[in-house]
Amino acid sequence: PDAGQFDSEALWAVAGRRPWQGRRVLIVRGQSAGADAASGAGRDWLAQQLAAAGASVDAVAVYERRAPVFTPLQLQRIEQAATDGSIWLLSRSEALANLPAGDWSQARAVATHPRIAGAAHAAGWGVVVQSRPALEDIVASIESMQP
């Protein structure tokens, strides 16, 4: 509950102290559309740490992430929300890549991980506040962005 982030590194900081030699680990994950299911998807860092500690690691993709197909009304709302002071909640870097190209310099967002915040800055977002991905922290971040 007191982890700074809910990511592989934070999980490993706790789980890495356990004996993994000879243990079997199953990582349940998603995969991006078009990716080879056998190769898994996403970051493999945790699997590498477990294997280095002697575990036998298998991964299975149980869902698939796909880029959205926006309707004209949704595209209009996206364009409006990029400039009207709306605050976006960004919980995956991949979501940024799925947004239409445009001017994001006036857009404001709360990002739930440093990598996501970095991707938003790189994409030209005007204001990006990084938050721990717990509800109370996200709410506090949004409230801090209010005029």
Short mmCIF file of N, CA and C in Angstrom, two decimals:
data_model
loop_
_atom_site.label_atom_id
_atom_site.label_comp_id
_atom_site.label_asym_id
_atom_site.label_seq_id
_atom_site.Cartn_x
_atom_site.Cartn_y
_atom_site.Cartn_z
N PRO A 1 0.81 -1.23 0.00
CA PRO A 1 0.00 0.00 0.00
C PRO A 1 0.84 1.27 0.00
N ASP A 2 2.07 1.20 0.45
CA ASP A 2 2.90 2.40 0.51
C ASP A 2 3.89 2.49 -0.66
N ALA A 3 3.73 1.62 -1.66
CA ALA A 3 4.63 1.66 -2.82
C ALA A 3 4.46 2.98 -3.56
N GLY A 4 5.57 3.52 -4.04
CA GLY A 4 5.52 4.75 -4.81
C GLY A 4 4.84 4.57 -6.15
N GLN A 5 4.98 3.39 -6.73
CA GLN A 5 4.35 3.05 -8.00
C GLN A 5 3.84 1.62 -7.91
N PHE A 6 2.91 1.29 -8.76
CA PHE A 6 2.41 -0.07 -8.86
C PHE A 6 2.95 -0.65 -10.16
N ASP A 7 4.23 -0.97 -10.16
CA ASP A 7 4.89 -1.47 -11.35
C ASP A 7 5.78 -2.64 -11.00
N SER A 8 6.43 -3.19 -11.99
CA SER A 8 7.28 -4.36 -11.80
C SER A 8 8.39 -4.11 -10.79
N GLU A 9 8.99 -2.92 -10.86
CA GLU A 9 10.09 -2.61 -9.94
C GLU A 9 9.62 -2.57 -8.48
N ALA A 10 8.45 -1.99 -8.24
CA ALA A 10 7.92 -1.94 -6.87
C ALA A 10 7.55 -3.34 -6.38
N LEU A 11 6.98 -4.14 -7.26
CA LEU A 11 6.65 -5.52 -6.90
C LEU A 11 7.92 -6.31 -6.58
N TRP A 12 8.94 -6.14 -7.41
CA TRP A 12 10.19 -6.87 -7.20
C TRP A 12 10.90 -6.43 -5.92
N ALA A 13 10.75 -5.17 -5.53
CA ALA A 13 11.36 -4.70 -4.28
C ALA A 13 10.85 -5.50 -3.09
N VAL A 14 9.64 -6.00 -3.17
CA VAL A 14 9.06 -6.82 -2.10
C VAL A 14 9.27 -8.30 -2.39
N ALA A 15 8.87 -8.75 -3.58
CA ALA A 15 8.91 -10.18 -3.92
C ALA A 15 10.32 -10.69 -4.16
N GLY A 16 11.23 -9.80 -4.52
CA GLY A 16 12.59 -10.23 -4.83
C GLY A 16 13.34 -10.78 -3.64
N ARG A 17 12.85 -10.54 -2.46
CA ARG A 17 13.50 -11.05 -1.23
C ARG A 17 13.18 -12.52 -0.98
N ARG A 18 12.22 -13.05 -1.71
CA ARG A 18 11.79 -14.44 -1.51
C ARG A 18 12.69 -15.39 -2.28
N PRO A 19 12.72 -16.66 -1.84
CA PRO A 19 13.53 -17.65 -2.58
C PRO A 19 12.79 -18.10 -3.84
N TRP A 20 13.37 -17.86 -5.01
CA TRP A 20 12.72 -18.20 -6.28
C TRP A 20 13.35 -19.41 -6.95
N GLN A 21 14.50 -19.87 -6.46
CA GLN A 21 15.19 -21.00 -7.08
C GLN A 21 14.27 -22.21 -7.16
N GLY A 22 14.09 -22.73 -8.39
CA GLY A 22 13.28 -23.93 -8.59
C GLY A 22 11.78 -23.71 -8.59
N ARG A 23 11.33 -22.49 -8.38
CA ARG A 23 9.89 -22.21 -8.36
C ARG A 23 9.39 -21.93 -9.77
N ARG A 24 8.10 -22.22 -9.98
CA ARG A 24 7.44 -21.91 -11.26
C ARG A 24 6.60 -20.65 -11.06
N VAL A 25 6.66 -19.75 -12.04
CA VAL A 25 5.90 -18.49 -11.98
C VAL A 25 5.14 -18.33 -13.29
N LEU A 26 3.88 -17.99 -13.18
CA LEU A 26 3.06 -17.70 -14.35
C LEU A 26 2.73 -16.22 -14.32
N ILE A 27 3.09 -15.50 -15.37
CA ILE A 27 2.76 -14.08 -15.50
C ILE A 27 1.58 -13.97 -16.46
N VAL A 28 0.49 -13.44 -15.96
CA VAL A 28 -0.73 -13.24 -16.74
C VAL A 28 -0.70 -11.81 -17.23
N ARG A 29 -0.84 -11.60 -18.53
CA ARG A 29 -0.64 -10.28 -19.10
C ARG A 29 -1.49 -10.08 -20.34
N GLY A 30 -1.43 -8.89 -20.87
CA GLY A 30 -2.09 -8.57 -22.13
C GLY A 30 -1.07 -8.54 -23.24
N GLN A 31 -1.55 -8.43 -24.45
CA GLN A 31 -0.66 -8.25 -25.59
C GLN A 31 -1.28 -7.23 -26.52
N SER A 32 -0.44 -6.55 -27.24
CA SER A 32 -0.91 -5.57 -28.22
C SER A 32 -1.37 -6.29 -29.47
N ALA A 33 -2.35 -5.73 -30.13
CA ALA A 33 -2.89 -6.32 -31.36
C ALA A 33 -1.75 -6.53 -32.36
N GLY A 34 -1.73 -7.69 -32.97
CA GLY A 34 -0.71 -7.98 -33.97
C GLY A 34 0.58 -8.54 -33.40
N ALA A 35 0.74 -8.51 -32.07
CA ALA A 35 1.97 -9.04 -31.48
C ALA A 35 1.92 -10.56 -31.47
N ASP A 36 3.06 -11.18 -31.51
CA ASP A 36 3.17 -12.63 -31.46
C ASP A 36 2.84 -13.08 -30.04
N ALA A 37 1.79 -13.85 -29.89
CA ALA A 37 1.35 -14.30 -28.56
C ALA A 37 2.43 -15.11 -27.85
N ALA A 38 3.25 -15.83 -28.59
CA ALA A 38 4.29 -16.63 -27.98
C ALA A 38 5.37 -15.77 -27.34
N SER A 39 5.57 -14.58 -27.87
CA SER A 39 6.63 -13.72 -27.34
C SER A 39 6.16 -12.86 -26.18
N GLY A 40 4.87 -12.89 -25.88
CA GLY A 40 4.36 -12.05 -24.82
C GLY A 40 4.27 -10.62 -25.28
N ALA A 41 4.05 -9.72 -24.35
CA ALA A 41 3.96 -8.30 -24.69
C ALA A 41 4.35 -7.50 -23.47
N GLY A 42 4.50 -6.23 -23.70
CA GLY A 42 4.84 -5.37 -22.57
C GLY A 42 6.28 -5.54 -22.14
N ARG A 43 6.54 -5.02 -20.96
CA ARG A 43 7.90 -5.09 -20.44
C ARG A 43 8.18 -6.47 -19.88
N ASP A 44 9.36 -7.01 -20.15
CA ASP A 44 9.74 -8.33 -19.68
C ASP A 44 10.68 -8.26 -18.48
N TRP A 45 10.83 -7.11 -17.91
CA TRP A 45 11.79 -6.90 -16.83
C TRP A 45 11.55 -7.83 -15.65
N LEU A 46 10.29 -7.96 -15.20
CA LEU A 46 10.00 -8.80 -14.04
C LEU A 46 10.33 -10.26 -14.34
N ALA A 47 9.98 -10.73 -15.52
CA ALA A 47 10.28 -12.11 -15.90
C ALA A 47 11.80 -12.34 -15.89
N GLN A 48 12.55 -11.36 -16.35
CA GLN A 48 14.01 -11.48 -16.35
C GLN A 48 14.57 -11.56 -14.93
N GLN A 49 14.01 -10.76 -14.02
CA GLN A 49 14.47 -10.78 -12.64
C GLN A 49 14.18 -12.13 -11.99
N LEU A 50 12.97 -12.65 -12.23
CA LEU A 50 12.58 -13.95 -11.67
C LEU A 50 13.47 -15.05 -12.22
N ALA A 51 13.72 -15.04 -13.53
CA ALA A 51 14.58 -16.06 -14.14
C ALA A 51 15.99 -15.98 -13.58
N ALA A 52 16.50 -14.78 -13.41
CA ALA A 52 17.84 -14.60 -12.85
C ALA A 52 17.93 -15.13 -11.42
N ALA A 53 16.79 -15.11 -10.72
CA ALA A 53 16.74 -15.61 -9.34
C ALA A 53 16.46 -17.10 -9.28
N GLY A 54 16.40 -17.76 -10.46
CA GLY A 54 16.26 -19.20 -10.49
C GLY A 54 14.86 -19.73 -10.74
N ALA A 55 13.90 -18.88 -11.00
CA ALA A 55 12.54 -19.33 -11.25
C ALA A 55 12.38 -19.75 -12.70
N SER A 56 11.43 -20.63 -12.92
CA SER A 56 11.01 -21.00 -14.27
C SER A 56 9.78 -20.14 -14.57
N VAL A 57 9.87 -19.28 -15.58
CA VAL A 57 8.84 -18.28 -15.83
C VAL A 57 8.11 -18.57 -17.13
N ASP A 58 6.79 -18.59 -17.06
CA ASP A 58 5.94 -18.67 -18.24
C ASP A 58 5.03 -17.46 -18.22
N ALA A 59 4.65 -17.01 -19.42
CA ALA A 59 3.72 -15.89 -19.55
C ALA A 59 2.58 -16.32 -20.46
N VAL A 60 1.39 -15.85 -20.13
CA VAL A 60 0.24 -16.12 -20.98
C VAL A 60 -0.52 -14.81 -21.17
N ALA A 61 -0.83 -14.53 -22.43
CA ALA A 61 -1.63 -13.34 -22.74
C ALA A 61 -3.10 -13.71 -22.62
N VAL A 62 -3.82 -12.96 -21.78
CA VAL A 62 -5.24 -13.28 -21.56
C VAL A 62 -6.17 -12.20 -22.09
N TYR A 63 -5.60 -11.11 -22.59
CA TYR A 63 -6.40 -10.08 -23.24
C TYR A 63 -5.53 -9.39 -24.27
N GLU A 64 -6.20 -8.69 -25.18
CA GLU A 64 -5.49 -8.00 -26.24
C GLU A 64 -5.85 -6.52 -26.23
N ARG A 65 -4.82 -5.68 -26.32
CA ARG A 65 -5.03 -4.23 -26.41
C ARG A 65 -5.08 -3.85 -27.88
N ARG A 66 -6.06 -3.05 -28.25
CA ARG A 66 -6.20 -2.58 -29.62
C ARG A 66 -6.39 -1.07 -29.61
N ALA A 67 -5.95 -0.44 -30.68
CA ALA A 67 -6.17 1.00 -30.83
C ALA A 67 -7.66 1.24 -31.06
N PRO A 68 -8.18 2.29 -30.45
CA PRO A 68 -9.60 2.59 -30.65
C PRO A 68 -9.86 3.14 -32.06
N VAL A 69 -11.08 2.97 -32.50
CA VAL A 69 -11.54 3.58 -33.74
C VAL A 69 -12.54 4.65 -33.31
N PHE A 70 -12.13 5.92 -33.42
CA PHE A 70 -12.96 7.01 -32.92
C PHE A 70 -14.03 7.41 -33.93
N THR A 71 -15.20 7.73 -33.39
CA THR A 71 -16.27 8.28 -34.22
C THR A 71 -15.97 9.76 -34.44
N PRO A 72 -16.62 10.40 -35.41
CA PRO A 72 -16.41 11.83 -35.59
C PRO A 72 -16.73 12.64 -34.32
N LEU A 73 -17.76 12.25 -33.59
CA LEU A 73 -18.10 12.96 -32.35
C LEU A 73 -17.01 12.79 -31.31
N GLN A 74 -16.46 11.60 -31.19
CA GLN A 74 -15.37 11.37 -30.24
C GLN A 74 -14.14 12.18 -30.62
N LEU A 75 -13.82 12.25 -31.90
CA LEU A 75 -12.68 13.05 -32.35
C LEU A 75 -12.90 14.52 -32.01
N GLN A 76 -14.12 15.00 -32.16
CA GLN A 76 -14.44 16.38 -31.80
C GLN A 76 -14.25 16.61 -30.31
N ARG A 77 -14.70 15.67 -29.50
CA ARG A 77 -14.54 15.79 -28.04
C ARG A 77 -13.07 15.74 -27.63
N ILE A 78 -12.30 14.91 -28.29
CA ILE A 78 -10.86 14.84 -28.00
C ILE A 78 -10.19 16.17 -28.31
N GLU A 79 -10.49 16.72 -29.47
CA GLU A 79 -9.92 18.01 -29.87
C GLU A 79 -10.32 19.10 -28.88
N GLN A 80 -11.56 19.11 -28.47
CA GLN A 80 -12.03 20.10 -27.50
C GLN A 80 -11.34 19.94 -26.15
N ALA A 81 -11.24 18.69 -25.70
CA ALA A 81 -10.64 18.43 -24.38
C ALA A 81 -9.14 18.72 -24.35
N ALA A 82 -8.53 18.81 -25.52
CA ALA A 82 -7.10 19.13 -25.58
C ALA A 82 -6.86 20.61 -25.30
N THR A 83 -7.92 21.43 -25.37
CA THR A 83 -7.72 22.89 -25.24
C THR A 83 -8.65 23.56 -24.24
N ASP A 84 -9.62 22.84 -23.69
CA ASP A 84 -10.64 23.50 -22.85
C ASP A 84 -10.37 23.45 -21.35
N GLY A 85 -9.19 22.98 -20.95
CA GLY A 85 -8.88 22.90 -19.52
C GLY A 85 -9.20 21.55 -18.90
N SER A 86 -9.72 20.63 -19.70
CA SER A 86 -9.99 19.29 -19.18
C SER A 86 -8.70 18.68 -18.65
N ILE A 87 -8.83 17.81 -17.67
CA ILE A 87 -7.67 17.10 -17.13
C ILE A 87 -7.81 15.64 -17.51
N TRP A 88 -6.84 15.16 -18.23
CA TRP A 88 -6.82 13.78 -18.70
C TRP A 88 -6.11 12.91 -17.67
N LEU A 89 -6.55 11.67 -17.50
CA LEU A 89 -5.86 10.70 -16.66
C LEU A 89 -5.17 9.71 -17.58
N LEU A 90 -3.85 9.70 -17.55
CA LEU A 90 -3.05 8.84 -18.41
C LEU A 90 -2.47 7.71 -17.58
N SER A 91 -2.89 6.48 -17.88
CA SER A 91 -2.41 5.33 -17.13
C SER A 91 -1.60 4.35 -17.98
N ARG A 92 -1.43 4.64 -19.26
CA ARG A 92 -0.60 3.83 -20.15
C ARG A 92 0.02 4.72 -21.21
N SER A 93 1.29 4.54 -21.47
CA SER A 93 1.95 5.29 -22.54
C SER A 93 1.33 4.96 -23.89
N GLU A 94 0.90 3.73 -24.04
CA GLU A 94 0.29 3.29 -25.29
C GLU A 94 -0.94 4.12 -25.64
N ALA A 95 -1.66 4.59 -24.63
CA ALA A 95 -2.85 5.41 -24.89
C ALA A 95 -2.48 6.68 -25.63
N LEU A 96 -1.35 7.27 -25.30
CA LEU A 96 -0.92 8.49 -25.99
C LEU A 96 -0.70 8.24 -27.48
N ALA A 97 -0.12 7.09 -27.79
CA ALA A 97 0.14 6.76 -29.19
C ALA A 97 -1.15 6.52 -29.98
N ASN A 98 -2.23 6.22 -29.27
CA ASN A 98 -3.50 5.95 -29.94
C ASN A 98 -4.35 7.20 -30.13
N LEU A 99 -3.91 8.33 -29.62
CA LEU A 99 -4.64 9.58 -29.82
C LEU A 99 -4.33 10.15 -31.20
N PRO A 100 -5.28 10.89 -31.77
CA PRO A 100 -5.00 11.48 -33.08
C PRO A 100 -3.89 12.53 -32.97
N ALA A 101 -3.17 12.71 -34.06
CA ALA A 101 -2.12 13.73 -34.10
C ALA A 101 -2.78 15.09 -33.93
N GLY A 102 -2.08 15.97 -33.24
CA GLY A 102 -2.62 17.31 -33.04
C GLY A 102 -1.74 18.12 -32.12
N ASP A 103 -2.23 19.29 -31.78
CA ASP A 103 -1.51 20.20 -30.89
C ASP A 103 -1.96 19.92 -29.46
N TRP A 104 -1.08 19.36 -28.66
CA TRP A 104 -1.38 19.01 -27.27
C TRP A 104 -0.76 20.02 -26.30
N SER A 105 -0.29 21.14 -26.80
CA SER A 105 0.42 22.10 -25.96
C SER A 105 -0.44 22.75 -24.89
N GLN A 106 -1.74 22.73 -25.04
CA GLN A 106 -2.63 23.28 -24.01
C GLN A 106 -3.26 22.19 -23.15
N ALA A 107 -3.00 20.95 -23.48
CA ALA A 107 -3.61 19.82 -22.78
C ALA A 107 -2.97 19.64 -21.39
N ARG A 108 -3.81 19.19 -20.45
CA ARG A 108 -3.36 18.96 -19.08
C ARG A 108 -3.67 17.52 -18.70
N ALA A 109 -2.73 16.89 -17.97
CA ALA A 109 -2.91 15.47 -17.65
C ALA A 109 -2.29 15.12 -16.31
N VAL A 110 -2.85 14.08 -15.71
CA VAL A 110 -2.25 13.41 -14.57
C VAL A 110 -1.74 12.08 -15.12
N ALA A 111 -0.47 11.79 -14.92
CA ALA A 111 0.15 10.55 -15.39
C ALA A 111 0.49 9.70 -14.18
N THR A 112 0.17 8.40 -14.26
CA THR A 112 0.34 7.53 -13.10
C THR A 112 1.68 6.80 -13.04
N HIS A 113 2.63 7.22 -13.87
CA HIS A 113 3.96 6.61 -13.82
C HIS A 113 4.95 7.56 -14.49
N PRO A 114 6.20 7.57 -14.04
CA PRO A 114 7.20 8.44 -14.66
C PRO A 114 7.36 8.21 -16.17
N ARG A 115 7.30 6.96 -16.63
CA ARG A 115 7.43 6.70 -18.07
C ARG A 115 6.27 7.32 -18.85
N ILE A 116 5.08 7.28 -18.27
CA ILE A 116 3.91 7.85 -18.93
C ILE A 116 4.04 9.37 -18.97
N ALA A 117 4.48 9.96 -17.87
CA ALA A 117 4.69 11.41 -17.83
C ALA A 117 5.73 11.82 -18.87
N GLY A 118 6.80 11.06 -18.98
CA GLY A 118 7.83 11.36 -19.97
C GLY A 118 7.30 11.27 -21.39
N ALA A 119 6.46 10.27 -21.65
CA ALA A 119 5.87 10.12 -22.99
C ALA A 119 4.94 11.29 -23.29
N ALA A 120 4.19 11.74 -22.30
CA ALA A 120 3.28 12.89 -22.51
C ALA A 120 4.08 14.16 -22.78
N HIS A 121 5.14 14.37 -22.03
CA HIS A 121 6.00 15.54 -22.28
C HIS A 121 6.58 15.46 -23.70
N ALA A 122 7.06 14.28 -24.08
CA ALA A 122 7.66 14.10 -25.40
C ALA A 122 6.63 14.34 -26.52
N ALA A 123 5.36 14.05 -26.22
CA ALA A 123 4.29 14.26 -27.22
C ALA A 123 3.80 15.70 -27.25
N GLY A 124 4.39 16.55 -26.39
CA GLY A 124 4.07 17.97 -26.43
C GLY A 124 2.93 18.42 -25.52
N TRP A 125 2.55 17.60 -24.55
CA TRP A 125 1.48 17.99 -23.64
C TRP A 125 1.94 19.17 -22.80
N GLY A 126 1.04 20.13 -22.59
CA GLY A 126 1.37 21.37 -21.91
C GLY A 126 1.68 21.20 -20.44
N VAL A 127 0.79 20.56 -19.70
CA VAL A 127 0.97 20.38 -18.26
C VAL A 127 0.77 18.90 -17.95
N VAL A 128 1.77 18.30 -17.32
CA VAL A 128 1.68 16.89 -16.92
C VAL A 128 2.12 16.80 -15.46
N VAL A 129 1.22 16.31 -14.63
CA VAL A 129 1.51 16.11 -13.22
C VAL A 129 1.61 14.61 -12.98
N GLN A 130 2.68 14.19 -12.36
CA GLN A 130 2.85 12.77 -12.06
C GLN A 130 2.20 12.46 -10.73
N SER A 131 1.49 11.33 -10.67
CA SER A 131 0.80 10.92 -9.45
C SER A 131 1.01 9.44 -9.20
N ARG A 132 1.04 9.09 -7.96
CA ARG A 132 0.99 7.69 -7.57
C ARG A 132 -0.38 7.17 -8.02
N PRO A 133 -0.49 5.93 -8.49
CA PRO A 133 -1.74 5.45 -9.06
C PRO A 133 -2.77 4.97 -8.04
N ALA A 134 -2.84 5.59 -6.91
CA ALA A 134 -3.88 5.29 -5.92
C ALA A 134 -4.94 6.38 -6.00
N LEU A 135 -6.19 6.01 -5.80
CA LEU A 135 -7.30 6.94 -5.99
C LEU A 135 -7.09 8.25 -5.24
N GLU A 136 -6.74 8.18 -3.98
CA GLU A 136 -6.59 9.41 -3.20
C GLU A 136 -5.49 10.32 -3.75
N ASP A 137 -4.43 9.72 -4.28
CA ASP A 137 -3.34 10.51 -4.86
C ASP A 137 -3.75 11.13 -6.20
N ILE A 138 -4.49 10.38 -6.99
CA ILE A 138 -4.98 10.92 -8.26
C ILE A 138 -5.93 12.08 -8.01
N VAL A 139 -6.85 11.91 -7.06
CA VAL A 139 -7.79 13.00 -6.74
C VAL A 139 -7.02 14.24 -6.27
N ALA A 140 -6.03 14.04 -5.41
CA ALA A 140 -5.23 15.17 -4.91
C ALA A 140 -4.50 15.86 -6.06
N SER A 141 -4.00 15.08 -7.01
CA SER A 141 -3.30 15.68 -8.15
C SER A 141 -4.25 16.49 -9.01
N ILE A 142 -5.44 15.96 -9.25
CA ILE A 142 -6.43 16.70 -10.03
C ILE A 142 -6.82 17.98 -9.30
N GLU A 143 -7.06 17.89 -8.00
CA GLU A 143 -7.43 19.08 -7.24
C GLU A 143 -6.31 20.11 -7.25
N SER A 144 -5.05 19.67 -7.28
CA SER A 144 -3.93 20.61 -7.30
C SER A 144 -3.84 21.37 -8.61
N MET A 145 -4.47 20.85 -9.65
CA MET A 145 -4.42 21.46 -10.97
C MET A 145 -5.59 22.43 -11.21
N GLN A 146 -6.52 22.48 -10.27
CA GLN A 146 -7.67 23.36 -10.41
C GLN A 146 -7.23 24.81 -10.16
N PRO A 147 -7.84 25.76 -10.87
CA PRO A 147 -7.47 27.17 -10.67
C PRO A 147 -7.88 27.68 -9.30
#
